[in-house]
Amino acid sequence: MTYVITEACAGNKDTACWEACPVDAIHPGPDDADFAAHDRLHIDPTECIDCGACEPVCPVEAIYPEDDVPEESRGSTTASREVPLPRPA
Ligand code: SF4
Protein backbone atom coordinates (compact mmCIF):
# COMPACT_ATOMS: atom_id res chain seq x y z
CA MET A 1 0.00 0.00 0.00
CA THR A 2 0.96 3.62 -0.29
CA TYR A 3 -0.45 6.94 0.74
CA VAL A 4 -1.83 9.16 -2.01
CA ILE A 5 -2.59 12.84 -2.51
CA THR A 6 -6.02 13.74 -3.86
CA GLU A 7 -7.21 16.68 -5.91
CA ALA A 8 -7.77 18.68 -2.72
CA CYS A 9 -4.08 19.52 -2.93
CA ALA A 10 -4.53 21.29 -6.27
CA GLY A 11 -3.82 24.96 -5.95
CA ASN A 12 -2.78 24.60 -2.31
CA LYS A 13 0.53 22.75 -2.42
CA ASP A 14 1.11 23.21 1.28
CA THR A 15 4.48 21.57 1.95
CA ALA A 16 3.86 20.33 5.49
CA CYS A 17 3.63 16.78 4.11
CA TRP A 18 6.90 17.16 2.26
CA GLU A 19 8.55 18.33 5.46
CA ALA A 20 7.07 15.44 7.45
CA CYS A 21 8.07 12.65 5.07
CA PRO A 22 11.10 10.77 6.45
CA VAL A 23 12.05 9.21 3.10
CA ASP A 24 11.53 12.10 0.65
CA ALA A 25 8.73 10.29 -1.16
CA ILE A 26 6.76 13.47 -1.89
CA HIS A 27 7.53 15.45 -5.04
CA PRO A 28 8.20 18.06 -6.12
CA GLY A 29 9.74 19.75 -3.11
CA PRO A 30 9.57 23.52 -2.66
CA ASP A 31 13.23 23.87 -3.67
CA ASP A 32 12.84 21.85 -6.88
CA ALA A 33 13.04 23.80 -10.12
CA ASP A 34 9.69 22.43 -11.32
CA PHE A 35 7.75 23.14 -8.12
CA ALA A 36 5.77 26.01 -9.63
CA ALA A 37 4.93 24.00 -12.75
CA HIS A 38 2.72 21.53 -10.88
CA ASP A 39 -0.62 22.19 -9.28
CA ARG A 40 -0.27 19.52 -6.60
CA LEU A 41 2.23 17.31 -4.84
CA HIS A 42 2.62 13.61 -5.55
CA ILE A 43 3.65 10.62 -3.45
CA ASP A 44 5.91 8.17 -5.24
CA PRO A 45 4.45 4.73 -4.36
CA THR A 46 7.85 3.11 -4.85
CA GLU A 47 9.37 5.33 -2.16
CA CYS A 48 6.51 5.59 0.36
CA ILE A 49 6.98 3.40 3.44
CA ASP A 50 3.39 3.86 4.67
CA CYS A 51 4.42 5.60 7.88
CA GLY A 52 1.42 7.96 7.82
CA ALA A 53 3.36 11.05 8.92
CA CYS A 54 2.08 13.14 6.02
CA GLU A 55 -1.64 12.54 6.48
CA PRO A 56 -2.35 14.48 9.71
CA VAL A 57 -0.25 17.51 8.78
CA CYS A 58 -2.08 18.28 5.53
CA PRO A 59 -4.19 21.42 6.15
CA VAL A 60 -6.72 20.49 3.47
CA GLU A 61 -6.97 16.76 4.30
CA ALA A 62 -5.81 15.77 0.83
CA ILE A 63 -3.84 12.69 1.88
CA TYR A 64 -5.22 9.20 2.43
CA PRO A 65 -4.00 5.63 2.62
CA GLU A 66 -4.65 4.37 -0.89
CA ASP A 67 -7.35 1.96 0.25
CA ASP A 68 -9.25 4.71 2.09
CA VAL A 69 -9.51 7.32 -0.66
CA PRO A 70 -13.11 8.59 -0.93
CA GLU A 71 -14.89 7.27 -4.00
CA GLU A 72 -15.21 10.72 -5.55
CA SER A 73 -11.45 11.26 -5.39
CA ARG A 74 -10.22 7.94 -6.76
CA GLY A 75 -9.88 9.14 -10.34
CA SER A 76 -7.53 11.93 -9.38
CA THR A 77 -5.22 9.68 -7.40
CA THR A 78 -5.13 7.02 -10.10
CA ALA A 79 -4.13 9.62 -12.66
CA SER A 80 -1.49 10.94 -10.32
CA ARG A 81 0.06 7.50 -9.86
CA GLU A 82 0.02 6.68 -13.55
CA VAL A 83 1.69 9.91 -14.54
CA PRO A 84 4.32 10.62 -11.88
CA LEU A 85 5.49 14.17 -11.71
CA PRO A 86 8.81 14.83 -13.38
CA ARG A 87 11.68 15.49 -11.05
CA PRO A 88 14.97 17.27 -11.55
CA ALA A 89 17.85 15.02 -12.58
S1 SF4 B 1 3.14 7.84 4.39
FE1 SF4 B 1 5.19 8.38 5.26
S2 SF4 B 1 6.65 7.68 3.69
FE2 SF4 B 1 4.64 7.75 2.69
S3 SF4 B 1 4.56 9.79 1.74
FE3 SF4 B 1 3.59 9.96 3.78
S4 SF4 B 1 5.24 10.64 5.16
FE4 SF4 B 1 6.24 9.84 3.26
Tab-separated table of C-alpha atoms and ligand atoms in Angstrom:
chain	number	residue	atom	x	y	z
A	1	MET	CA	0.000	0.000	0.000
A	2	THR	CA	0.958	3.617	-0.292
A	3	TYR	CA	-0.450	6.945	0.739
A	4	VAL	CA	-1.828	9.158	-2.011
A	5	ILE	CA	-2.585	12.836	-2.512
A	6	THR	CA	-6.024	13.737	-3.857
A	7	GLU	CA	-7.208	16.682	-5.914
A	8	ALA	CA	-7.770	18.679	-2.716
A	9	CYS	CA	-4.078	19.517	-2.933
A	10	ALA	CA	-4.527	21.286	-6.267
A	11	GLY	CA	-3.823	24.965	-5.952
A	12	ASN	CA	-2.784	24.596	-2.310
A	13	LYS	CA	0.526	22.754	-2.423
A	14	ASP	CA	1.113	23.206	1.277
A	15	THR	CA	4.484	21.569	1.949
A	16	ALA	CA	3.858	20.329	5.489
A	17	CYS	CA	3.625	16.783	4.112
A	18	TRP	CA	6.897	17.157	2.258
A	19	GLU	CA	8.554	18.334	5.465
A	20	ALA	CA	7.069	15.445	7.447
A	21	CYS	CA	8.070	12.653	5.075
A	22	PRO	CA	11.098	10.774	6.446
A	23	VAL	CA	12.050	9.210	3.104
A	24	ASP	CA	11.532	12.101	0.652
A	25	ALA	CA	8.726	10.287	-1.156
A	26	ILE	CA	6.755	13.469	-1.887
A	27	HIS	CA	7.532	15.452	-5.035
A	28	PRO	CA	8.205	18.062	-6.123
A	29	GLY	CA	9.737	19.752	-3.107
A	30	PRO	CA	9.572	23.521	-2.660
A	31	ASP	CA	13.230	23.867	-3.670
A	32	ASP	CA	12.841	21.846	-6.878
A	33	ALA	CA	13.036	23.801	-10.119
A	34	ASP	CA	9.695	22.426	-11.319
A	35	PHE	CA	7.746	23.140	-8.121
A	36	ALA	CA	5.774	26.015	-9.635
A	37	ALA	CA	4.926	24.003	-12.750
A	38	HIS	CA	2.722	21.527	-10.881
A	39	ASP	CA	-0.622	22.190	-9.279
A	40	ARG	CA	-0.273	19.524	-6.604
A	41	LEU	CA	2.234	17.305	-4.835
A	42	HIS	CA	2.622	13.612	-5.550
A	43	ILE	CA	3.647	10.623	-3.453
A	44	ASP	CA	5.906	8.166	-5.239
A	45	PRO	CA	4.455	4.732	-4.357
A	46	THR	CA	7.851	3.111	-4.847
A	47	GLU	CA	9.368	5.332	-2.158
A	48	CYS	CA	6.512	5.588	0.362
A	49	ILE	CA	6.983	3.399	3.444
A	50	ASP	CA	3.387	3.856	4.671
A	51	CYS	CA	4.425	5.600	7.877
A	52	GLY	CA	1.420	7.958	7.818
A	53	ALA	CA	3.360	11.047	8.917
A	54	CYS	CA	2.078	13.139	6.023
A	55	GLU	CA	-1.645	12.542	6.485
A	56	PRO	CA	-2.354	14.481	9.706
A	57	VAL	CA	-0.255	17.512	8.782
A	58	CYS	CA	-2.077	18.282	5.525
A	59	PRO	CA	-4.188	21.418	6.149
A	60	VAL	CA	-6.717	20.491	3.467
A	61	GLU	CA	-6.969	16.765	4.302
A	62	ALA	CA	-5.814	15.768	0.828
A	63	ILE	CA	-3.835	12.685	1.880
A	64	TYR	CA	-5.217	9.196	2.430
A	65	PRO	CA	-3.997	5.635	2.618
A	66	GLU	CA	-4.646	4.367	-0.890
A	67	ASP	CA	-7.346	1.962	0.249
A	68	ASP	CA	-9.249	4.706	2.090
A	69	VAL	CA	-9.510	7.322	-0.660
A	70	PRO	CA	-13.108	8.592	-0.925
A	71	GLU	CA	-14.895	7.273	-4.000
A	72	GLU	CA	-15.207	10.722	-5.553
A	73	SER	CA	-11.445	11.263	-5.388
A	74	ARG	CA	-10.222	7.944	-6.756
A	75	GLY	CA	-9.876	9.143	-10.344
A	76	SER	CA	-7.525	11.933	-9.381
A	77	THR	CA	-5.216	9.682	-7.397
A	78	THR	CA	-5.132	7.020	-10.098
A	79	ALA	CA	-4.125	9.617	-12.660
A	80	SER	CA	-1.490	10.938	-10.316
A	81	ARG	CA	0.057	7.499	-9.862
A	82	GLU	CA	0.018	6.676	-13.551
A	83	VAL	CA	1.692	9.905	-14.543
A	84	PRO	CA	4.316	10.616	-11.878
A	85	LEU	CA	5.491	14.172	-11.708
A	86	PRO	CA	8.813	14.827	-13.375
A	87	ARG	CA	11.680	15.487	-11.053
A	88	PRO	CA	14.970	17.271	-11.549
A	89	ALA	CA	17.853	15.022	-12.584
B	1	SF4	S1	3.143	7.838	4.394
B	1	SF4	FE1	5.195	8.380	5.256
B	1	SF4	S2	6.650	7.676	3.691
B	1	SF4	FE2	4.638	7.750	2.694
B	1	SF4	S3	4.563	9.789	1.742
B	1	SF4	FE3	3.587	9.963	3.778
B	1	SF4	S4	5.240	10.640	5.161
B	1	SF4	FE4	6.236	9.844	3.260
